[in-house]
mmCIF file of C-alpha atoms in Angstrom:
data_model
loop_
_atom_site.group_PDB
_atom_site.id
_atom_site.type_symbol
_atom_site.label_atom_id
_atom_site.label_comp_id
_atom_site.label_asym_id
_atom_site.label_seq_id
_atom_site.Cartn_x
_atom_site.Cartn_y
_atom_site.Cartn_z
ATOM 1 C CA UNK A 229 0.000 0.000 0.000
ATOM 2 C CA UNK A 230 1.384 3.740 -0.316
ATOM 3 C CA UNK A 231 0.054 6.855 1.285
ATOM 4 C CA UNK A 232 -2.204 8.618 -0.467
ATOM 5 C CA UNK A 233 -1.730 12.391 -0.894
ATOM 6 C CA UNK A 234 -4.178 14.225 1.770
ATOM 7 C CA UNK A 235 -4.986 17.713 3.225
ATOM 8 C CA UNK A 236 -4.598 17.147 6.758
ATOM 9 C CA UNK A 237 -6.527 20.266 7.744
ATOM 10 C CA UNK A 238 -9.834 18.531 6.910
ATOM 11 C CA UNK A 239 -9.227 15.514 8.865
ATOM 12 C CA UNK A 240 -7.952 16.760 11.882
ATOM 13 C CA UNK A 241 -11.115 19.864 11.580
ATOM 14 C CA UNK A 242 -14.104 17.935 11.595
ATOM 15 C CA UNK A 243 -16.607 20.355 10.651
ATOM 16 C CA UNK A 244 -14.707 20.912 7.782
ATOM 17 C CA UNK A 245 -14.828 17.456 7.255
ATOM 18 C CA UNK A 246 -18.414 17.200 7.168
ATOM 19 C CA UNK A 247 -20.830 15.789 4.198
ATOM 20 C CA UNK A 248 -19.860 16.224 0.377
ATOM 21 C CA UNK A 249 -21.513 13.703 -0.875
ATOM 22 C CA UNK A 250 -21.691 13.085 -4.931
ATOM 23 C CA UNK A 251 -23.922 14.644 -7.861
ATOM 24 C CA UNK A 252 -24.323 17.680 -9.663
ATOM 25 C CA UNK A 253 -26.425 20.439 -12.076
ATOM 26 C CA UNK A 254 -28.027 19.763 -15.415
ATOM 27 C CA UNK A 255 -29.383 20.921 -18.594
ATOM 28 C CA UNK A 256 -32.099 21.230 -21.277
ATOM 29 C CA UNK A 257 -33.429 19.865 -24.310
ATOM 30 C CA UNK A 258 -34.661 16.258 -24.904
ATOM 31 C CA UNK A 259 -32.353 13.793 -26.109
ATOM 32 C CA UNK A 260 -32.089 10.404 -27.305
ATOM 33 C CA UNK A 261 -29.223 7.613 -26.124
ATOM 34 C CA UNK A 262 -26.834 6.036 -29.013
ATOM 35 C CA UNK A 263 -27.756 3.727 -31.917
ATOM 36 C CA UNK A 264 -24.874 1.463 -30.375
ATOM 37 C CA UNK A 265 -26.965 1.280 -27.560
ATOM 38 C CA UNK A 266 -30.591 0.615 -26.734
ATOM 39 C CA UNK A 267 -32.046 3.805 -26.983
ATOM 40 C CA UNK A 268 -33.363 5.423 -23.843
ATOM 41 C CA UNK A 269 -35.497 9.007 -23.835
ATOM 42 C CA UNK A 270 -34.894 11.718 -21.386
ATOM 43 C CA UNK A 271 -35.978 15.258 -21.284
ATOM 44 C CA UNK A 272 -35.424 18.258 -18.472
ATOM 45 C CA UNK A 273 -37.672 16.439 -16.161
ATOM 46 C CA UNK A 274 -35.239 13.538 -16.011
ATOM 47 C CA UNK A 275 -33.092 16.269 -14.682
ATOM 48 C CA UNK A 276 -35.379 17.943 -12.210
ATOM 49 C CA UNK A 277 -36.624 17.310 -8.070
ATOM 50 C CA UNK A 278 -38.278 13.690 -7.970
ATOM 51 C CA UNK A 279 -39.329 13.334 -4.659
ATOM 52 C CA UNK A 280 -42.895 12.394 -3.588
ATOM 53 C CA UNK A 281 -44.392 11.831 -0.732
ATOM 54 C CA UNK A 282 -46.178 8.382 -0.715
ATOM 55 C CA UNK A 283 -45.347 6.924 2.633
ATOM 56 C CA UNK A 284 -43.208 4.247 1.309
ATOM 57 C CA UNK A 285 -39.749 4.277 3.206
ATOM 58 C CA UNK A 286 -40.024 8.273 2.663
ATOM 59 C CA UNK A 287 -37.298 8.399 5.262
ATOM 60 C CA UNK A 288 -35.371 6.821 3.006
ATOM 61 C CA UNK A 289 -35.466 9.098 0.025
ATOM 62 C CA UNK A 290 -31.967 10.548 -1.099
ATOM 63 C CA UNK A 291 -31.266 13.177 -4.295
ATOM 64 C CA UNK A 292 -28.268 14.645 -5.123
ATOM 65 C CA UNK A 293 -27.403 16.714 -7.951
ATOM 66 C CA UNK A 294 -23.135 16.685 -8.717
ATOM 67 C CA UNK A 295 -20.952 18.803 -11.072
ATOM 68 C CA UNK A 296 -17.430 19.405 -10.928
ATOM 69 C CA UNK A 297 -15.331 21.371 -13.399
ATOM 70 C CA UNK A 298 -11.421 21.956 -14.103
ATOM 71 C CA UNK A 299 -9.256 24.533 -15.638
ATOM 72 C CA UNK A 300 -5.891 24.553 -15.793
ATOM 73 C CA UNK A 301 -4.385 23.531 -11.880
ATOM 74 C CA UNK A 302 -8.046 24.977 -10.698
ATOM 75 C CA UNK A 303 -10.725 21.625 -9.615
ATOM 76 C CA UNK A 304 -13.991 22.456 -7.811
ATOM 77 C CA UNK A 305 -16.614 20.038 -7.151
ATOM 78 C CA UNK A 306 -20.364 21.028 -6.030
ATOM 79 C CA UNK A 307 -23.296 19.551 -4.681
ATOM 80 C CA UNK A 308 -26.667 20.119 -3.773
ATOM 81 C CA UNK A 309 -28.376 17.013 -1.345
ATOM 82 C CA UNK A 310 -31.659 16.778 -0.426
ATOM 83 C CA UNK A 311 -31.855 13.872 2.216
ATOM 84 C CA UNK A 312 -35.335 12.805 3.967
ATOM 85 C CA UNK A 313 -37.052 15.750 2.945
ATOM 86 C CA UNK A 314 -39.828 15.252 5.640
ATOM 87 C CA UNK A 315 -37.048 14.754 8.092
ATOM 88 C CA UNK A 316 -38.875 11.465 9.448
ATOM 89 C CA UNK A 317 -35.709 10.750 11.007
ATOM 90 C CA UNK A 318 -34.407 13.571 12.300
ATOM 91 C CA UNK A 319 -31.358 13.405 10.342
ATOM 92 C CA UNK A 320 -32.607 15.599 7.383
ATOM 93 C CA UNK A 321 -30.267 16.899 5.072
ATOM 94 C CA UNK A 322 -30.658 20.390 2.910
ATOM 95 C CA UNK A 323 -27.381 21.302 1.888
ATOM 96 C CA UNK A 324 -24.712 22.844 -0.904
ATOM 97 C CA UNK A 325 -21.251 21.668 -0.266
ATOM 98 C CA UNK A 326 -18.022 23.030 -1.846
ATOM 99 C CA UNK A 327 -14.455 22.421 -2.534
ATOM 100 C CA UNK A 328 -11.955 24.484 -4.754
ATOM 101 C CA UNK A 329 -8.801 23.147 -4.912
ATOM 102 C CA UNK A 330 -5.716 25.222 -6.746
ATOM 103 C CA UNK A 331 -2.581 24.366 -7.174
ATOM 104 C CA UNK A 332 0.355 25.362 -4.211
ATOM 105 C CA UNK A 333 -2.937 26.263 -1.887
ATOM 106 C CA UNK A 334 -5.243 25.156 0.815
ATOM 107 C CA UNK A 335 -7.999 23.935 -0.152
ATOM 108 C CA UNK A 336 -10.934 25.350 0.239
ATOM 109 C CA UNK A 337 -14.072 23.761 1.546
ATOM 110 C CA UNK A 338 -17.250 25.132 2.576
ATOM 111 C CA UNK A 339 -21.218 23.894 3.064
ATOM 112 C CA UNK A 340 -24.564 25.506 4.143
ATOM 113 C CA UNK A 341 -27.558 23.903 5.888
ATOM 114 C CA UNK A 342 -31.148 24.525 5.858
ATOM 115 C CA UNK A 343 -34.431 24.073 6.712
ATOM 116 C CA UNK A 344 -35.740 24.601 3.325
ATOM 117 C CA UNK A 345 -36.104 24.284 0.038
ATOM 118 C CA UNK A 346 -37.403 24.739 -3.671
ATOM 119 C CA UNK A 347 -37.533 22.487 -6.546
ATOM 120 C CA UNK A 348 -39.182 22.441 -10.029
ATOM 121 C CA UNK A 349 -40.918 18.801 -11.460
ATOM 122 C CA UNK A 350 -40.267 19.812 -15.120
ATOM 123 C CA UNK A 351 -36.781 21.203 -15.296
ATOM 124 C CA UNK A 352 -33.434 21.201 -13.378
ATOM 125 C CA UNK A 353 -33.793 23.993 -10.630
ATOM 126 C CA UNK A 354 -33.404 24.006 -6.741
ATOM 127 C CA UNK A 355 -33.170 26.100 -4.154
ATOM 128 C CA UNK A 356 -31.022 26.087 -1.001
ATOM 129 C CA UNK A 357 -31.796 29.678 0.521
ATOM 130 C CA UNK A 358 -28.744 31.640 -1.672
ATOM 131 C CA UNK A 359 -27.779 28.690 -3.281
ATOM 132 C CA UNK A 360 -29.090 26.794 -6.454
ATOM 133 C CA UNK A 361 -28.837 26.192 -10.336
ATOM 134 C CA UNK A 362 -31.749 27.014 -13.146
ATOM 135 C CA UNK A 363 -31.725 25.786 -16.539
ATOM 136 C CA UNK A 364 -32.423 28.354 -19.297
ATOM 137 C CA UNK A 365 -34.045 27.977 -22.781
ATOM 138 C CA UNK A 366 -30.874 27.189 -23.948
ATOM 139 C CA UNK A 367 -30.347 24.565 -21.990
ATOM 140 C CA UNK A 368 -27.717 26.317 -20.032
ATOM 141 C CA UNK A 369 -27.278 25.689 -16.228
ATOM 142 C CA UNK A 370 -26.740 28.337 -14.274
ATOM 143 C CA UNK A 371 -25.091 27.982 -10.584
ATOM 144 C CA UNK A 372 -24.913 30.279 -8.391
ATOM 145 C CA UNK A 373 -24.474 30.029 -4.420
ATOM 146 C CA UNK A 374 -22.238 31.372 -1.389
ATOM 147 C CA UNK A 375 -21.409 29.783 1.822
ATOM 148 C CA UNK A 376 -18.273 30.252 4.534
ATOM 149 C CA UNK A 377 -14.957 28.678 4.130
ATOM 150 C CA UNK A 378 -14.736 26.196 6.937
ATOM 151 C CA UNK A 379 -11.252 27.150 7.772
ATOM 152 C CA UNK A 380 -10.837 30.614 7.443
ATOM 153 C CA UNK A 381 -14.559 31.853 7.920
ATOM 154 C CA UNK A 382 -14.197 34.322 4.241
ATOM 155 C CA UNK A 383 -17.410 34.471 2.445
ATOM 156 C CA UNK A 384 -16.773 32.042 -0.641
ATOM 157 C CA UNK A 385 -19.235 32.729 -3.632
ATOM 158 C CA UNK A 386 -19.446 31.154 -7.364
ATOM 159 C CA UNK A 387 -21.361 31.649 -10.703
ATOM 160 C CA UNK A 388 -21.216 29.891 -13.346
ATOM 161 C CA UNK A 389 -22.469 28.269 -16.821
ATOM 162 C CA UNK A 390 -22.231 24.942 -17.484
ATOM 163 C CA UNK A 391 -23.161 24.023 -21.258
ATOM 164 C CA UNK A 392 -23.207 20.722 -22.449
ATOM 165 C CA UNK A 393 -20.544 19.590 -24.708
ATOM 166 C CA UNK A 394 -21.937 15.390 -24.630
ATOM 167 C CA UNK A 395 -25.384 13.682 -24.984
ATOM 168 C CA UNK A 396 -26.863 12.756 -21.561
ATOM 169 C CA UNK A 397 -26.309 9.317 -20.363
ATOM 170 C CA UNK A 398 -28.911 7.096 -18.793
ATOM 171 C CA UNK A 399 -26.755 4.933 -16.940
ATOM 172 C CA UNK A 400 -29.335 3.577 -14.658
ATOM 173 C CA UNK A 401 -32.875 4.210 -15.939
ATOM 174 C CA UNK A 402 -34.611 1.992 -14.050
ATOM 175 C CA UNK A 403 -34.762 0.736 -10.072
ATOM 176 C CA UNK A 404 -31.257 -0.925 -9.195
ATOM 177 C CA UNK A 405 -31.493 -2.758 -5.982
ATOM 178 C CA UNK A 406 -28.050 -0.274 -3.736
ATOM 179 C CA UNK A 407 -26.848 -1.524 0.020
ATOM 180 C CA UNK A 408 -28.302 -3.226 2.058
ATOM 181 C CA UNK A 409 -31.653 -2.709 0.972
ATOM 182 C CA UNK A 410 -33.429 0.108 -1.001
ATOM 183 C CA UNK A 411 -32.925 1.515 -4.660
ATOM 184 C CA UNK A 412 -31.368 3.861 -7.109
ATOM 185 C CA UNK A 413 -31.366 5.266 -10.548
ATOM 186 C CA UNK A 414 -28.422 7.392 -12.243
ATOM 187 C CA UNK A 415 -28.631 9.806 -15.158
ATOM 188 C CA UNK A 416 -25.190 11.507 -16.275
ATOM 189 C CA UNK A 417 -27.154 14.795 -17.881
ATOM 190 C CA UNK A 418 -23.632 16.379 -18.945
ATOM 191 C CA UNK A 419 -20.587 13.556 -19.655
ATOM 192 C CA UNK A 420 -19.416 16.712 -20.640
ATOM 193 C CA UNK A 421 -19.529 20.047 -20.778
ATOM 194 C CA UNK A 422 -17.798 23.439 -21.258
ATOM 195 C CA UNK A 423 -17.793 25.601 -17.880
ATOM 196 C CA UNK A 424 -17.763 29.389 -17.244
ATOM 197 C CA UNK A 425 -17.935 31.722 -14.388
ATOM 198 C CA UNK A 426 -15.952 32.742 -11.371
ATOM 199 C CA UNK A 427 -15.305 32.137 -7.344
ATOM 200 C CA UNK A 428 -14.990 34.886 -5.057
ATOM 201 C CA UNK A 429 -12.699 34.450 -2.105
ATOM 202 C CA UNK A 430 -13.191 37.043 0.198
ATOM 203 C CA UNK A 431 -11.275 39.865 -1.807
ATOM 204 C CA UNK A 432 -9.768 37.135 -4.538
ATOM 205 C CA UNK A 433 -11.379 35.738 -7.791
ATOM 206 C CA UNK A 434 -10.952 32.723 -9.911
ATOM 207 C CA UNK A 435 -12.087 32.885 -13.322
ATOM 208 C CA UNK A 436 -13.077 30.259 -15.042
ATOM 209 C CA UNK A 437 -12.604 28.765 -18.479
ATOM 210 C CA UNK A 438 -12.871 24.737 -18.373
ATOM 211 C CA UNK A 439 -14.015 21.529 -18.712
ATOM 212 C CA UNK A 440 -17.215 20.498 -16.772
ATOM 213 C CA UNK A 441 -19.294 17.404 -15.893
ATOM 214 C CA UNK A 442 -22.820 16.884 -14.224
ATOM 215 C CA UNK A 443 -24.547 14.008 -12.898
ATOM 216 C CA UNK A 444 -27.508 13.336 -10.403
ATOM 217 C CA UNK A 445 -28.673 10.072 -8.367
ATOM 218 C CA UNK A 446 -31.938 9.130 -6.820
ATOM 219 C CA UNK A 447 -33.609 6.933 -4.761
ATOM 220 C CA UNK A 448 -34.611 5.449 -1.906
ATOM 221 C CA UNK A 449 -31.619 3.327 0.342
ATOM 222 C CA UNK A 450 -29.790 4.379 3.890
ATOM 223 C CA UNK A 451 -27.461 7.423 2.489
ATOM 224 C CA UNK A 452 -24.906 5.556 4.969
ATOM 225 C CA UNK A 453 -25.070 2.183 3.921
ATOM 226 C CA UNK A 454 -23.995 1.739 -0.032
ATOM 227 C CA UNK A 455 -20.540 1.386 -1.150
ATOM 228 C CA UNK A 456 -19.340 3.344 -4.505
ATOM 229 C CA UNK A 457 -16.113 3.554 -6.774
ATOM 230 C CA UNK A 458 -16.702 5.828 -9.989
ATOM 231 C CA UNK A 459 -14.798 7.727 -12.594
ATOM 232 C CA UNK A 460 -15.615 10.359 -15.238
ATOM 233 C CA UNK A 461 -13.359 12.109 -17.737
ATOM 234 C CA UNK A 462 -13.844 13.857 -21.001
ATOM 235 C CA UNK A 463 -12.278 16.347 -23.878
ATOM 236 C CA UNK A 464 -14.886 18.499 -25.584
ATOM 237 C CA UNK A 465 -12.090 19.000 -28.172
ATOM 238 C CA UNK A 466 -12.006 15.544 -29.142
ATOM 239 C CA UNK A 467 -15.692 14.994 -28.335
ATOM 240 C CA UNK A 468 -14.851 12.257 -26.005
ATOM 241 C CA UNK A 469 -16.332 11.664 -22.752
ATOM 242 C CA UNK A 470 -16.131 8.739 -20.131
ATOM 243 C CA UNK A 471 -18.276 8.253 -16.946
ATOM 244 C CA UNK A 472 -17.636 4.804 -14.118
ATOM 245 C CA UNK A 473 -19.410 3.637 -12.050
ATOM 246 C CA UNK A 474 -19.843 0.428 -9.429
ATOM 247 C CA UNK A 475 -21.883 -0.329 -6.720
ATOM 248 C CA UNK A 476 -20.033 -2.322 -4.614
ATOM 249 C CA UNK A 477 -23.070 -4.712 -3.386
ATOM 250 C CA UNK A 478 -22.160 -8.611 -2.552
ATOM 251 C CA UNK A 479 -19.806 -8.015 -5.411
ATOM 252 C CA UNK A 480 -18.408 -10.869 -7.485
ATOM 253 C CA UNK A 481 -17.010 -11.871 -10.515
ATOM 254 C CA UNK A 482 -19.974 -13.171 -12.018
ATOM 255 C CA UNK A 483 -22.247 -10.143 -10.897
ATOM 256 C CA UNK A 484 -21.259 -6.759 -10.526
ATOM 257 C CA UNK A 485 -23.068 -3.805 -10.872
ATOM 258 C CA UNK A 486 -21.397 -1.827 -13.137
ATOM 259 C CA UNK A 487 -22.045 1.088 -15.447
ATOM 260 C CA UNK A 488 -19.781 2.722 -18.098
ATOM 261 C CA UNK A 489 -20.776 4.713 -20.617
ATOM 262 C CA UNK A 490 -18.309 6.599 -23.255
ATOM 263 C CA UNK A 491 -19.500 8.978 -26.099
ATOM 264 C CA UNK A 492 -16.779 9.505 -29.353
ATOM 265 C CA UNK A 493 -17.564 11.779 -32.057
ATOM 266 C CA UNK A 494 -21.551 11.731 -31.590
ATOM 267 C CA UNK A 495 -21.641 8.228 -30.933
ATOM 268 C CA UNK A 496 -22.757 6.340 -27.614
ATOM 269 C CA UNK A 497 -21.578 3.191 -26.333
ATOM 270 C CA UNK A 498 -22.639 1.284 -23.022
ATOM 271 C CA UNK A 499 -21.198 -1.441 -21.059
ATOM 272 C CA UNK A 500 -23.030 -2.548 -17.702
ATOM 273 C CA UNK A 501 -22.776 -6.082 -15.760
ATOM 274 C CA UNK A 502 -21.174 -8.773 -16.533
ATOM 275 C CA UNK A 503 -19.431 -7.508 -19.948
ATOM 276 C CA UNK A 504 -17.087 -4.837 -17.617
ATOM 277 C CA UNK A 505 -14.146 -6.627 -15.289
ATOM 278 C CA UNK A 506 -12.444 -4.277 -12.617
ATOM 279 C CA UNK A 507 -9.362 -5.162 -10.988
ATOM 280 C CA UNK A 508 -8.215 -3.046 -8.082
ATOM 281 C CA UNK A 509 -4.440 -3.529 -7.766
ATOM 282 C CA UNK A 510 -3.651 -0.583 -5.584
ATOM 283 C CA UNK A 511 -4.643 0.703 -2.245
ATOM 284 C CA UNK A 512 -3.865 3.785 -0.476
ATOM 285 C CA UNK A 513 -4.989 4.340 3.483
ATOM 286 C CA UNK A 514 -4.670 6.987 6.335
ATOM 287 C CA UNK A 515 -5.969 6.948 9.640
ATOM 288 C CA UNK A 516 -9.142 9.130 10.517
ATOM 289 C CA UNK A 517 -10.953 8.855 13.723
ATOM 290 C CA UNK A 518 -9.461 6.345 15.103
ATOM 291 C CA UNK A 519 -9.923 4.141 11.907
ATOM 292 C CA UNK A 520 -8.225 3.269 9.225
ATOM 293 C CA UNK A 521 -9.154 4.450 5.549
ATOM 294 C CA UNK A 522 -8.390 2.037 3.140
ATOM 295 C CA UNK A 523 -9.725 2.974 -0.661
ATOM 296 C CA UNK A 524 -8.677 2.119 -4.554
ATOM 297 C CA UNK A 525 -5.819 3.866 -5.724
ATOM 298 C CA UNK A 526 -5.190 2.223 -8.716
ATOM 299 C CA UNK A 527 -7.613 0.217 -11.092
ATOM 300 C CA UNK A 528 -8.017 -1.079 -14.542
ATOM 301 C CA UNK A 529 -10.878 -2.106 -16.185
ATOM 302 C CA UNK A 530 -11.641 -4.573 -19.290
ATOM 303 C CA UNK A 531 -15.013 -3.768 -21.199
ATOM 304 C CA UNK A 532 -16.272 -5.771 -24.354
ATOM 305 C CA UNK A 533 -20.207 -5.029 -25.729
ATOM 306 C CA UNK A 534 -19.713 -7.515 -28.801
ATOM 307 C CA UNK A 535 -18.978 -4.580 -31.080
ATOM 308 C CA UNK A 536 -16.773 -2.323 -28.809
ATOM 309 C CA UNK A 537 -13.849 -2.839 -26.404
ATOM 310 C CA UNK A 538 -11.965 -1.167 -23.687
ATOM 311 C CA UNK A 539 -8.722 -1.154 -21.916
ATOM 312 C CA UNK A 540 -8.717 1.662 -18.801
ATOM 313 C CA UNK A 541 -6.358 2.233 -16.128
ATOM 314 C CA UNK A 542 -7.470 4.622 -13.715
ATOM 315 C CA UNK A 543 -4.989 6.433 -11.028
ATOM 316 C CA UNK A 544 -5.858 8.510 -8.156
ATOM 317 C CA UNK A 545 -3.068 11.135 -7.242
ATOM 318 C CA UNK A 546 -5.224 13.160 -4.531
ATOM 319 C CA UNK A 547 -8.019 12.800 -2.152
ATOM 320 C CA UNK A 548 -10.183 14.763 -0.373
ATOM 321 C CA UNK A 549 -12.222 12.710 2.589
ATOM 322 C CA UNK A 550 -15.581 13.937 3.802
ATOM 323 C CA UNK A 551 -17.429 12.868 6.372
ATOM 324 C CA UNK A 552 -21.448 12.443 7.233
ATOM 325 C CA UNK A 553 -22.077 11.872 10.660
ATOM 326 C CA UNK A 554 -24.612 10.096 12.392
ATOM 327 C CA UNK A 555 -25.354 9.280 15.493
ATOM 328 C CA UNK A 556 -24.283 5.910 17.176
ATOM 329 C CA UNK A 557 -24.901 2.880 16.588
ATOM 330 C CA UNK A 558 -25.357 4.159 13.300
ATOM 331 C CA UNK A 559 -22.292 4.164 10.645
ATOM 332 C CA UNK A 560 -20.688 7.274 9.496
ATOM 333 C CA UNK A 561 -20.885 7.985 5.625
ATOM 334 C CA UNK A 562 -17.659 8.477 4.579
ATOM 335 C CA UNK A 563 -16.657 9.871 0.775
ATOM 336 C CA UNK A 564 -13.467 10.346 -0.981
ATOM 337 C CA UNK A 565 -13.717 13.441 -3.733
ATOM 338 C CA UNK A 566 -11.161 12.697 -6.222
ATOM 339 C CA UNK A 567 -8.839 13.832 -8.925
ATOM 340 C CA UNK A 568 -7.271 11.002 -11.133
ATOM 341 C CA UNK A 569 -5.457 10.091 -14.603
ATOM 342 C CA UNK A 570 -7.975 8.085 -16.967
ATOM 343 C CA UNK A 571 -6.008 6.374 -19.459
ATOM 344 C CA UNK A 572 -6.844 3.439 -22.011
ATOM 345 C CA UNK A 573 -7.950 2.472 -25.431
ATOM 346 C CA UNK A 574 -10.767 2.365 -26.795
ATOM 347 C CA UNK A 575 -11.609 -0.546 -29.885
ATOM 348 C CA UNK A 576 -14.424 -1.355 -32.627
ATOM 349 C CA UNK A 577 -14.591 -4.685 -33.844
ATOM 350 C CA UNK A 578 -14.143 -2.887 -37.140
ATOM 351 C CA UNK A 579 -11.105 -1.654 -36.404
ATOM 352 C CA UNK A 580 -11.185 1.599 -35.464
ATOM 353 C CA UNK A 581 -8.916 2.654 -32.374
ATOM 354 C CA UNK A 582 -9.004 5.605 -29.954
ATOM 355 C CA UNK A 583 -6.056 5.876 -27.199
ATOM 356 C CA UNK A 584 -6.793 8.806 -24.658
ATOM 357 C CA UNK A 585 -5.183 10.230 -21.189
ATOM 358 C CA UNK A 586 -7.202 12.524 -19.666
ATOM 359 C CA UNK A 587 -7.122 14.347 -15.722
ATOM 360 C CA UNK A 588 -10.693 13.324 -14.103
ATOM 361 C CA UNK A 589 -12.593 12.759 -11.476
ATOM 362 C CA UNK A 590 -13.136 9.694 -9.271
ATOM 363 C CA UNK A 591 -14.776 9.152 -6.058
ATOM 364 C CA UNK A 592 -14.687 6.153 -3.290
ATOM 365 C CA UNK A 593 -18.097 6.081 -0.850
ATOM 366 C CA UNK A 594 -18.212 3.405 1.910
ATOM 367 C CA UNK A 595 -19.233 3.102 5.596
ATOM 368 C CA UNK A 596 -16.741 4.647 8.092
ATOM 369 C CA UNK A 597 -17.332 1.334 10.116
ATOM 370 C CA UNK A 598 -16.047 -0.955 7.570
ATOM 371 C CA UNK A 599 -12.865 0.406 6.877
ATOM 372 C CA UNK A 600 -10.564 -2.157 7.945
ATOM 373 C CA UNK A 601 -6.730 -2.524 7.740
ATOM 374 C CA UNK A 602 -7.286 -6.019 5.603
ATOM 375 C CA UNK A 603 -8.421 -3.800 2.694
ATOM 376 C CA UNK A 604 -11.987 -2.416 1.413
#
């Protein structure tokens, strides 16, 4: 095992450590999923607040929207939860969460809370007091928020413009059985998009120029219970995108739940099940509260759909651990936000060939109480 590379600040600070947990902003327009694939319709409602109240395990209900952007040595990664809205458990959860990470700096993390908020049925929009995104006719999201920085108290503010540069993705359009119990679906509404805006730190601005991407879960399991590993790159300029992801649910060889979905010049192709193999070769761990972490740091994966293969290496090089706490004898959620090297080629059984490296994302979600020294 080697050490992975870590911000000690926001494990010693626990507040600072609190909940990021996954999923991001969206877009307009209705589209339609690959020829290569079995086609799948979506439209801005696909995108927008799902919950309703029908007194089935409502306490149960979890929606997150994700986006996270680069440019340059400049990551960021947002997201806006909405966790037993009718706080039947008392652990409700109505919250943006933050982190801006810049080369040669401390990071910067920061989250608001409330008791309230406001969603639309029929387009991607929600509210979180000064916080929220809003589609336009354009398709456009629009992000805005501002919350504290958890370590130095400065007001930190963003706006910006995601416009997608990739078809959506409907990685999971139907119930998939998650944890212990419960269920979960998974749209990717931007593999990728093209990102514009600003932060404001305190005095200091960011501008930004970059490459974006959005995704947004739903469902209803324990929010502390399933275990995750995903990945997501993409290049607008080579109109290639790449999104990963595995729920890591009495996994085996013969049945894993697995979802990867790459779009190349305007065409889609899907691999899911048993025609994706992922080998985790490489672990990296650290202790926090009194545990230790122990998470992927290093895994390939072999993909083959009958007319399309896939070689992919993927390689964390920093981590940023988060923390959702509840009360005992319940686990703690814990989640890894990511940044990591995609590489691998891509193969038609016509012979076409496509080798990319790209910087990405990737993200590790697991139960603070199972991390173990023998490994995940």
């Amino acid at each position: 095992m080697k050490n992975d590379v870590l911000h000690p600040a926001l494990i010693s600070n626990r507040p600072l450590v609190a909940s990021i947990i996954f999923v991001a902003i969206a877009s307009s327009a209705i589209f339609l999923l690959s020829s290569a694939v079995s086609a799948v319709n979506a439209d801005p409602r696909d995108d927008a607040y799902h919950y309703m109240k029908n007194g089935i395990d409502d306490q149960l209900y979890n929606e997150w929207w994700y986006f996270n952007g680069r440019d340059g040595d400049t990551h960021f990664m947002l997201t806006f939860l909405l966790s037993d809205p009718d706080n039947l458990t008392a652990y409700r959860r109505i919250q943006v969460q933050v982190i801006l990470l810049q080369n040669g700096q401390i990071p910067i993390l920061g989250s608001h809370q409330s008791r309230g908020f406001g969603g639309d049925r029929n387009s991607p929009m929600f509210d979180i007091d000064k916080n929220g995104f809003s589609s336009d006719q354009e398709g456009r999201i629009h992000i805005r928020g501002e919350v504290e920085d958890g370590a130095t108290s400065e007001l930190f503010r963003w706006d910006l413009v995601y416009e997608a540069a990739a078809d959506p993705w409907y990685a999971i359009p139907t119930q998939t059985k998650t944890g212990q119990s419960g269920w979960m679906k998974w749209l990717v509404y931007m593999p990728s998009a093209n990102v514009t805006g600003s932060f404001t730190i305190g005095n200091r601005t960011v501008d930004i120029d970059g490459t974006g991407y959005h995704d947004h879960i739903w469902g209803r399991f324990p929010l502390n219970d399933p275990q995750f590993t995903w990945a997501e790159a993409s290049n607008p300029a080579e109109n290639f995108s790449l999104s990963y992801r595995e729920i890591w649910e009495n996994r085996t060889e013969d049945n894993p739940k697995t979802y990867l979905g790459i779009q190349k010049d305007g065409e889609s192709i899907e691999f899911s099940g048993g025609q994706l193999k992922a080998n985790y070769t490489d672990y990296s761990e650290y202790a926090i509260d009194n545990a230790t972490m122990v998470h992927p740091a290093r895994y390939s994966i072999s993909a083959d759909n009958g007319d399309w293969s896939l070689e992919l290496a993927v390689g964390v090089f920093e981590s940023i651990p988060t923390v959702l706490d509840y009360p005992r004898p319940m686990p703690d959620r814990l989640d890894l936000q990511q940044l990591a090297l995609l590489q691998g080629t891509l193969r038609s059984k016509s012979g076409e060939e496509y080798v990319f490296e790209e910087r990405g994302f990737s993200g590790y979600s697991s139960q603070l109480d199972l991390l173990r020294n023998d490994g995940v």
